mmCIF file of C-alpha atoms and ligand atoms in Angstrom:
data_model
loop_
_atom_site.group_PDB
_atom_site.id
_atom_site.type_symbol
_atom_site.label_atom_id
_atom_site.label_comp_id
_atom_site.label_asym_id
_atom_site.label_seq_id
_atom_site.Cartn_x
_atom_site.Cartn_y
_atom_site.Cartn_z
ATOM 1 C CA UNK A 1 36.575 1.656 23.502
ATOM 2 C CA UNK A 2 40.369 1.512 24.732
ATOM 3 C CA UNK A 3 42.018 0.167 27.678
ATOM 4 C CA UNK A 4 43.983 2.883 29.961
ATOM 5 C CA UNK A 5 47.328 2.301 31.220
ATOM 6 C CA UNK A 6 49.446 4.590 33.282
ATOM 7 C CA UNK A 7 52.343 5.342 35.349
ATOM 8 C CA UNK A 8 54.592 8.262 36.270
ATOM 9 C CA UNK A 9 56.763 7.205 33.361
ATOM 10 C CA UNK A 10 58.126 4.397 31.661
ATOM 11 C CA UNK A 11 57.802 1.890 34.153
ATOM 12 C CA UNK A 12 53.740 1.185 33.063
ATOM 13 C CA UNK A 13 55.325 -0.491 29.393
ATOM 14 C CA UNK A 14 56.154 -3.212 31.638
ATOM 15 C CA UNK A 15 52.073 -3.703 32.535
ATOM 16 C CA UNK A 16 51.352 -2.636 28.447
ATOM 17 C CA UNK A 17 53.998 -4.860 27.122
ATOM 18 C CA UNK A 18 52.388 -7.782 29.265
ATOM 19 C CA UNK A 19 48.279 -6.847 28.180
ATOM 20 C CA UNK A 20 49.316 -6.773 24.348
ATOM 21 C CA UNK A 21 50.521 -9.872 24.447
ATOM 22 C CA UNK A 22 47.608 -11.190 26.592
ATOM 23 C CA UNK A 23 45.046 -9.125 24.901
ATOM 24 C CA UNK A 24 45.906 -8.300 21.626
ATOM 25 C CA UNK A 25 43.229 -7.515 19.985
ATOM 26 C CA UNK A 26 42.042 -4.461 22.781
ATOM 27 C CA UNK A 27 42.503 -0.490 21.769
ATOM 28 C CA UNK A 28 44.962 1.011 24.270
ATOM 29 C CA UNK A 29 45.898 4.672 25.706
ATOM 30 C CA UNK A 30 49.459 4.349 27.571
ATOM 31 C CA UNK A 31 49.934 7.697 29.233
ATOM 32 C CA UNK A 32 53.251 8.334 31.225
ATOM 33 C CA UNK A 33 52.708 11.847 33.942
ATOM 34 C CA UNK A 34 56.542 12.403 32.797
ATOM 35 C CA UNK A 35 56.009 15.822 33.920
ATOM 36 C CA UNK A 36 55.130 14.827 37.654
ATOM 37 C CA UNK A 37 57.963 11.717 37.428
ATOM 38 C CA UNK A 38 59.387 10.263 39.653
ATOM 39 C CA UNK A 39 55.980 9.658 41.931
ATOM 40 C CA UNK A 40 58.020 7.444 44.649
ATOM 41 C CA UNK A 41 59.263 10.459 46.184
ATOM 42 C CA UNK A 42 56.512 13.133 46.704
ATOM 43 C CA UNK A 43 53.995 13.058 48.848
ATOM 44 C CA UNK A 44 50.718 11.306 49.170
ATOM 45 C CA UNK A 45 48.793 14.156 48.651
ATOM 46 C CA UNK A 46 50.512 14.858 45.511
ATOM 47 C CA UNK A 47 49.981 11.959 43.915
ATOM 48 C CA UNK A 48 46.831 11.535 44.815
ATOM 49 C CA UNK A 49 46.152 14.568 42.933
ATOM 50 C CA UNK A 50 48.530 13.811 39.728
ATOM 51 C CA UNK A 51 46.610 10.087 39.597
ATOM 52 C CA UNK A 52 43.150 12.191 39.430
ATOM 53 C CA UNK A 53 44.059 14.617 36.757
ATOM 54 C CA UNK A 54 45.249 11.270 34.905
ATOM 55 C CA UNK A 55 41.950 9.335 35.535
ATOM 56 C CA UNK A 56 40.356 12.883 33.745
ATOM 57 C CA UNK A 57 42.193 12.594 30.893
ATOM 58 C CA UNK A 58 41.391 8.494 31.001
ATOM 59 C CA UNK A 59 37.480 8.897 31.201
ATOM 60 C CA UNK A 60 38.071 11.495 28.554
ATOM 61 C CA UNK A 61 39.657 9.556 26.335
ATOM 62 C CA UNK A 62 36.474 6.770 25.831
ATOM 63 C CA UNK A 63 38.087 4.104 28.586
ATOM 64 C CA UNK A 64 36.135 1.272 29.448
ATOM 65 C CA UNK A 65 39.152 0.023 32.318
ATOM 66 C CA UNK A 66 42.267 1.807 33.888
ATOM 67 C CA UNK A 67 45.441 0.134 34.945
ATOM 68 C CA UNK A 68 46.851 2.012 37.289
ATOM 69 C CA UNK A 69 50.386 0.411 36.214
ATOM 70 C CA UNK A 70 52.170 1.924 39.219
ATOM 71 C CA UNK A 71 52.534 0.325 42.556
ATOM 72 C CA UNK A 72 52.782 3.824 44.132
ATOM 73 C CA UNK A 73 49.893 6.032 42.298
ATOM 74 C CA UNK A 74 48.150 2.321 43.099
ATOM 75 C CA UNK A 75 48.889 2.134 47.270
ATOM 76 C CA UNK A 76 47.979 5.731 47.344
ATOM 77 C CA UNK A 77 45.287 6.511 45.217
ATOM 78 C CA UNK A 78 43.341 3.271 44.012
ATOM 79 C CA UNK A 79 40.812 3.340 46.382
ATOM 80 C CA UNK A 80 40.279 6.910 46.219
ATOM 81 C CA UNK A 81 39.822 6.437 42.184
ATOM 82 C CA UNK A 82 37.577 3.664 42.785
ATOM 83 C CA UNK A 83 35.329 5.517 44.869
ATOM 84 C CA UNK A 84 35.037 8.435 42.268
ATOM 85 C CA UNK A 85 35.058 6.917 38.756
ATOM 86 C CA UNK A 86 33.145 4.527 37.282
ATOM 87 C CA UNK A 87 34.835 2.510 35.694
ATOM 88 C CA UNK A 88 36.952 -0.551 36.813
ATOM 89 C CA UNK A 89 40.308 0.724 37.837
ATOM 90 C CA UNK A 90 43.292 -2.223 38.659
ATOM 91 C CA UNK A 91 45.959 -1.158 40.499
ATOM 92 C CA UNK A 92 49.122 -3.279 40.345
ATOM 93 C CA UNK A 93 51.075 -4.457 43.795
ATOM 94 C CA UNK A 94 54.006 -5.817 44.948
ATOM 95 C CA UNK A 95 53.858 -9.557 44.597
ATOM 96 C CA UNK A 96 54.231 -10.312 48.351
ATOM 97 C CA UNK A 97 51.926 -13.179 48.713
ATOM 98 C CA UNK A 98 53.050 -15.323 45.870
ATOM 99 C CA UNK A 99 56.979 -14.273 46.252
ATOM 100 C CA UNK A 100 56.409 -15.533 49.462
ATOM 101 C CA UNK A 101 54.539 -18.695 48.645
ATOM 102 C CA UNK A 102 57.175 -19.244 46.107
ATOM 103 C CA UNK A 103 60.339 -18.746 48.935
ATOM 104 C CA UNK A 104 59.953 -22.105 50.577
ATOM 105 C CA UNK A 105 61.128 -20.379 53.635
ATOM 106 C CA UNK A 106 63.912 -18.449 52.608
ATOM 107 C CA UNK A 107 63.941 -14.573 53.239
ATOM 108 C CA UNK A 108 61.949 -11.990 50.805
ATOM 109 C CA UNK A 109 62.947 -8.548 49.560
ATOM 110 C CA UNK A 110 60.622 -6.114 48.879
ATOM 111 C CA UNK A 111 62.007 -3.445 46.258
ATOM 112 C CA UNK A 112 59.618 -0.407 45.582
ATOM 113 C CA UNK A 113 59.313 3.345 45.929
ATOM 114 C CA UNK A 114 60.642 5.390 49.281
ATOM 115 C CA UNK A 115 56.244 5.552 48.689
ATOM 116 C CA UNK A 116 55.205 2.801 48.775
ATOM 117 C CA UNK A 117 57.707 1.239 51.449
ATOM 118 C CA UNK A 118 56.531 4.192 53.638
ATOM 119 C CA UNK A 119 52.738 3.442 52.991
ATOM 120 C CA UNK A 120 50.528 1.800 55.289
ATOM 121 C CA UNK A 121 48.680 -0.610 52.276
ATOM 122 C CA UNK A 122 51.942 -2.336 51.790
ATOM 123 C CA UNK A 123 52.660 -2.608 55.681
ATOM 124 C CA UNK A 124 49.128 -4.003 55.830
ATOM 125 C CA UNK A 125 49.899 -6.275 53.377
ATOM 126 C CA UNK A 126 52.585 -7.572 54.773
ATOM 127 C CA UNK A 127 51.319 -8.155 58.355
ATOM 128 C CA UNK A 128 48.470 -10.150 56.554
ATOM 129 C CA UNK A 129 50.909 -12.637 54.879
ATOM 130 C CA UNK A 130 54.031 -12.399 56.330
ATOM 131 C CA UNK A 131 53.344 -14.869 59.149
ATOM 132 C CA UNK A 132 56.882 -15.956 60.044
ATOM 133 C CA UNK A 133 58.617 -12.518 59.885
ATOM 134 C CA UNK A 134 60.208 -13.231 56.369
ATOM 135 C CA UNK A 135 59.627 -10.002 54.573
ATOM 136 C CA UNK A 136 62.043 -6.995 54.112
ATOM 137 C CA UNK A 137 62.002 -3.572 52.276
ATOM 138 C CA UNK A 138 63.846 -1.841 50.398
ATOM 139 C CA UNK A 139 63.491 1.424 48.521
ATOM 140 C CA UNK A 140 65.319 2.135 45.444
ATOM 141 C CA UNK A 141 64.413 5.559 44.268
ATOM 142 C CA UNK A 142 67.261 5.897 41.799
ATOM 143 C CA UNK A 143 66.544 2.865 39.304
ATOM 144 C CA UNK A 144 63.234 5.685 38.820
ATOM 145 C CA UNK A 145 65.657 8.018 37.538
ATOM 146 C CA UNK A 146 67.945 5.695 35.639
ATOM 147 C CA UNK A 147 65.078 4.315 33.661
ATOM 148 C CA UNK A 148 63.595 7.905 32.536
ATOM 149 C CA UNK A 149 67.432 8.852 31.606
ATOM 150 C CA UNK A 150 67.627 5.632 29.497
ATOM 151 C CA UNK A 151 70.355 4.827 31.693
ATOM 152 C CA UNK A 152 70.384 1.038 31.094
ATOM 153 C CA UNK A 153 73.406 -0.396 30.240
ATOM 154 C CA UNK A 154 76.198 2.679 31.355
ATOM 155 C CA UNK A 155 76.904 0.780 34.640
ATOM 156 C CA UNK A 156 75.441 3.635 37.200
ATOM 157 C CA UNK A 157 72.505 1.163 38.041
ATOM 158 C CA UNK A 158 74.781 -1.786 38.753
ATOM 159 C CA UNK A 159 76.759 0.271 41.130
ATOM 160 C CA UNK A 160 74.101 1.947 42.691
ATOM 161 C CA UNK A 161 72.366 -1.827 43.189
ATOM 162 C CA UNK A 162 75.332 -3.171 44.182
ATOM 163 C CA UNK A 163 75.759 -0.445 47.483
ATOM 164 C CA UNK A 164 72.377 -0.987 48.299
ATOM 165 C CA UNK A 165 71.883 -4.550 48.274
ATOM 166 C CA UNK A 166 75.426 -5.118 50.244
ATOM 167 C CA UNK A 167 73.862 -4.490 53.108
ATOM 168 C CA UNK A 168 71.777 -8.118 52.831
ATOM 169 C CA UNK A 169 73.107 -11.247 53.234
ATOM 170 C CA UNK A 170 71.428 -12.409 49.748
ATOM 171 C CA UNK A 171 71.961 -15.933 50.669
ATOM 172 C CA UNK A 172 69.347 -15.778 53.355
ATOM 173 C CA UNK A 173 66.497 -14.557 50.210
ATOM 174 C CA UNK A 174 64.739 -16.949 48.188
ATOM 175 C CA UNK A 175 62.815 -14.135 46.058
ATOM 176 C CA UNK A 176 63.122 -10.905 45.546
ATOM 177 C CA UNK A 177 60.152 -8.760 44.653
ATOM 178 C CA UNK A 178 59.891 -6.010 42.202
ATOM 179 C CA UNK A 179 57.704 -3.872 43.251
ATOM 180 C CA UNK A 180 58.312 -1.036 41.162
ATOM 181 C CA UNK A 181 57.125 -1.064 37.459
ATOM 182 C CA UNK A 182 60.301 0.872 36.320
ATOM 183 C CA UNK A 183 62.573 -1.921 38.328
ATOM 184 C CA UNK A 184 61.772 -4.094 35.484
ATOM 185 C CA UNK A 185 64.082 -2.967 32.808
ATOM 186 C CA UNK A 186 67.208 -3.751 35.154
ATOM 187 C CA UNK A 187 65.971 -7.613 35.469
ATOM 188 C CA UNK A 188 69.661 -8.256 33.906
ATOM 189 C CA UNK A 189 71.700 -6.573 36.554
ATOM 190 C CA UNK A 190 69.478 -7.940 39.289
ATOM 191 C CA UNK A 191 69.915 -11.176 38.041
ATOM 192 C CA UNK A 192 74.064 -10.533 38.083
ATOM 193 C CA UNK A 193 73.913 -8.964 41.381
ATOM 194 C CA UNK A 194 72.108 -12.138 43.199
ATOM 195 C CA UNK A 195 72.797 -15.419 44.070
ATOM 196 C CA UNK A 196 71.719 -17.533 41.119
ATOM 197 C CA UNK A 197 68.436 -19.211 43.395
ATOM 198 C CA UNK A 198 67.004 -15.755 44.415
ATOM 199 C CA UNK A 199 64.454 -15.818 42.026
ATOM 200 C CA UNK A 200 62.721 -11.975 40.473
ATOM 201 C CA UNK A 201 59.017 -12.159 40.935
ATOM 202 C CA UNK A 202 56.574 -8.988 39.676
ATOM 203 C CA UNK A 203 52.886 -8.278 40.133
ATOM 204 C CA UNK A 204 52.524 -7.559 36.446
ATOM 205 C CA UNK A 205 50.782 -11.182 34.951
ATOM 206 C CA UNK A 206 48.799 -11.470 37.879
ATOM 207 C CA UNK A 207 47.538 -7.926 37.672
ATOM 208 C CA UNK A 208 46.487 -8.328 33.828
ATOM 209 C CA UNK A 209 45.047 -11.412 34.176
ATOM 210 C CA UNK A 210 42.651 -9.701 37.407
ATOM 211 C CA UNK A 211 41.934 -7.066 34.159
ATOM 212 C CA UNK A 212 41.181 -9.735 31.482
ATOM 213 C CA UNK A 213 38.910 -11.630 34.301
ATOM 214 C CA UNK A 214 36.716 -8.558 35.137
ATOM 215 C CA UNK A 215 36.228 -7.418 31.458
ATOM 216 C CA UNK A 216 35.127 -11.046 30.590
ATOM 217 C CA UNK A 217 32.449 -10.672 33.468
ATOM 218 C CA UNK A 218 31.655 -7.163 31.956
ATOM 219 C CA UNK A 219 31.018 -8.748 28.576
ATOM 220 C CA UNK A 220 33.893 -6.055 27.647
ATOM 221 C CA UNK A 221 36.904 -8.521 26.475
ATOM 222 C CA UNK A 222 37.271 -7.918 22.691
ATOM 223 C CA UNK A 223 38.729 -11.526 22.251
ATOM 224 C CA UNK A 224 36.508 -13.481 20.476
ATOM 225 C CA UNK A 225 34.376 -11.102 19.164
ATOM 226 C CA UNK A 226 34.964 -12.092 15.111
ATOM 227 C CA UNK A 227 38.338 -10.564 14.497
ATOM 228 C CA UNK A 228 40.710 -13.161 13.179
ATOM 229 C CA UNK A 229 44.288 -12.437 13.934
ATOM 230 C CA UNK A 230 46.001 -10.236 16.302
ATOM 231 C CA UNK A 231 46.756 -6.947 14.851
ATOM 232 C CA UNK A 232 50.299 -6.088 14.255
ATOM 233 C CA UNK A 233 52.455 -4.970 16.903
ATOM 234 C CA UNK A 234 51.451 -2.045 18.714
ATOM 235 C CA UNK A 235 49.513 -0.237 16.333
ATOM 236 C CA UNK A 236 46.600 -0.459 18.717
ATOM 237 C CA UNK A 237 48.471 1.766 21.346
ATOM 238 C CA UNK A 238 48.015 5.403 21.307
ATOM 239 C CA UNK A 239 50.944 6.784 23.581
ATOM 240 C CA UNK A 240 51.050 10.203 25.687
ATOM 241 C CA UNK A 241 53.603 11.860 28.114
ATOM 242 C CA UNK A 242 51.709 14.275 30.383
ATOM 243 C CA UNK A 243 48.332 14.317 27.879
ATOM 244 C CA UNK A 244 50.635 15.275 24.721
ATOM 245 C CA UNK A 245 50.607 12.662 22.021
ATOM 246 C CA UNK A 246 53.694 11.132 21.088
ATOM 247 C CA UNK A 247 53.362 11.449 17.275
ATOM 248 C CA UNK A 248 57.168 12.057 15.662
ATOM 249 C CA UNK A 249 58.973 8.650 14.591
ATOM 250 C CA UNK A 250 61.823 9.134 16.724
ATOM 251 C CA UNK A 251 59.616 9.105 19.885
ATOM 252 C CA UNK A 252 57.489 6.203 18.567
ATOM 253 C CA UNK A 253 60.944 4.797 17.809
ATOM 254 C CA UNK A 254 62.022 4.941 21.498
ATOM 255 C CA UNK A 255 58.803 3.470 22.898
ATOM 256 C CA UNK A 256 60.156 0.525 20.495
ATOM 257 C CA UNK A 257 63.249 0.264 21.766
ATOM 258 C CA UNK A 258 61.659 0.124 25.146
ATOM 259 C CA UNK A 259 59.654 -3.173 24.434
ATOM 260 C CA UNK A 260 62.122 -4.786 22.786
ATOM 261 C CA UNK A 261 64.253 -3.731 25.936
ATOM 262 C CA UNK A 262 61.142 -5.260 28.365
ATOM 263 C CA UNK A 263 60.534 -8.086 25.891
ATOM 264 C CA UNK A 264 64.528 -9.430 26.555
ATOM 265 C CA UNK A 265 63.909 -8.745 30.352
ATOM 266 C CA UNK A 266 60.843 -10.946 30.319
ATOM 267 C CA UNK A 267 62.992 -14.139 30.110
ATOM 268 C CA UNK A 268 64.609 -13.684 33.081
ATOM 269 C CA UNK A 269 63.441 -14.662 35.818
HETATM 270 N N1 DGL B 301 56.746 2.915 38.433
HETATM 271 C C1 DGL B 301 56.184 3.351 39.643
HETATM 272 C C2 DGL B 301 55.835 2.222 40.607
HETATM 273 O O1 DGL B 301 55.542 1.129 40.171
HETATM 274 C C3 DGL B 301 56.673 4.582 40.332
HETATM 275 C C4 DGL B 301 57.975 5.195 39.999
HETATM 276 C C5 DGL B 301 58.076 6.612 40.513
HETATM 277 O O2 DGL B 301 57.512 7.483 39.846
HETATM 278 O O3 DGL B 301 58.649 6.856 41.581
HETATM 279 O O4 DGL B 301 55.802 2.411 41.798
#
């Protein structure tokens, strides 16, 4: 049985990237709704209805668990999904709690979707935890686009960042939460845009580990079951954009280029 893993786009790698290395030996199905990308800026209603088509295709496709790899599709439509399919679906979120745990009283910003900032699960969230008034949004729509474009190194994300973030006094922040899967790849111009002790915190171990936890209590984890080694890289991923296979080398190329990308982010922190 395989493993699902989705997102509007190329932002879920960063949730694949992170379960092949925890759970190598699982069959996966990474699915990217580039046709419906970006997600952050439609409405609810849409989504909702992109994230069901996906969860088809999922259940379809012999899944035994779904990441929803998307802190959008997942403040929108997790519940919904829950209530409808049965199998167990884990939505990634922002990382509130432990960037805030992790602060030592400093400020927090929240980076996600124009979504998710908008959506009352992340507002809830943050009235549960936030207890001193520490935590502020911010929605980044763009760094969407400039992912899907490729758009990593060509200096339009570091400009765009750079406008938006000069309205914070980044000395005041001790963390600053990614809370967009996409947001990921750019960990290298964050990290030259901020003061050296705001630290870049993601939901994406924490949300794997929740997956390898409630397979184990399934009796569903493959580790351990006899096979010796892990198998080599990636060839246990089956990758689609929009329910069309991604077969040719060049694209398969490209997805590699895209972990090795995520793999260099990884280390910085
Ligand atoms: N990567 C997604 C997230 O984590 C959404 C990006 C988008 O489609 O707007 O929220």
């Amino acid at each position: 049985m395989n493993i699902g893993i989705f997102d509007s786009g190329i932002g879920g790698m960063t949730l694949l990237c992170e379960a092949l290395a925890e759970l190598p030996m699982e069959n996966y199905i990474f699915y990217a709704d580039t046709d419906h990308v970006p997600y952050g800026t439609k409405s609810k209603e849409e989504v909702i209805g992109f994230v069901d088509e996906v969860m088809r295709f999922m259940t379809a496709h012999d899944c035994k668990a779904v990441v929803i790899a998307c802190n959008t599709a997942t403040a929108v439509a997790a519940e919904k999904m829950r209530r409808k399919y049965d199998i167990p679906i884990i939505g990634i979120e922002p990382a509130v709690k432990p960037a805030l745990a992790a602060s030592h009283g400093k400020r927090v910003l929240v980076a996600a979707t124009p979504l998710t900032v908008r959506e009352k699960k992340l507002r809830k969230l943050v009235e549960r935890v936030d207890y001193s008034h520490l935590v502020d949004l911010i929605a980044l729509p763009r760094l969407v686009e400039f992912a899907e474009h490729g758009d990593f190194d060509t200096g339009k994300a570091r400009e765009y960042l750079r406008q938006e973030l000069s309205g914070y006094n980044l000395e005041n922040y001790g963390e600053l939460v990614l809370g967009c899967t996409h947001f990921n790849f750019f960990k290298d111009t964050f990290r030259q845009l901020l003061p050296a002790d705001v630290a870049l915190i993601d939901g994406s171990d924490g949300t794997i580990r929740h997956l390898k936890e409630v397979l184990a209590g399934r009796g569903e984890l493959e580790i351990g079951r006899g096979q010796a080694a892990p198998r080599e890289y990636d060839t246990n991923v089956r990758y689609f954009c929009s329910g069309r296979e991604l077969t040719t080398q060049a694209e398969l190329e490209y997805m590699h280029r895209l972990h090795e990308r995520l793999e260099r982010m990884h280390n910085i922190s």
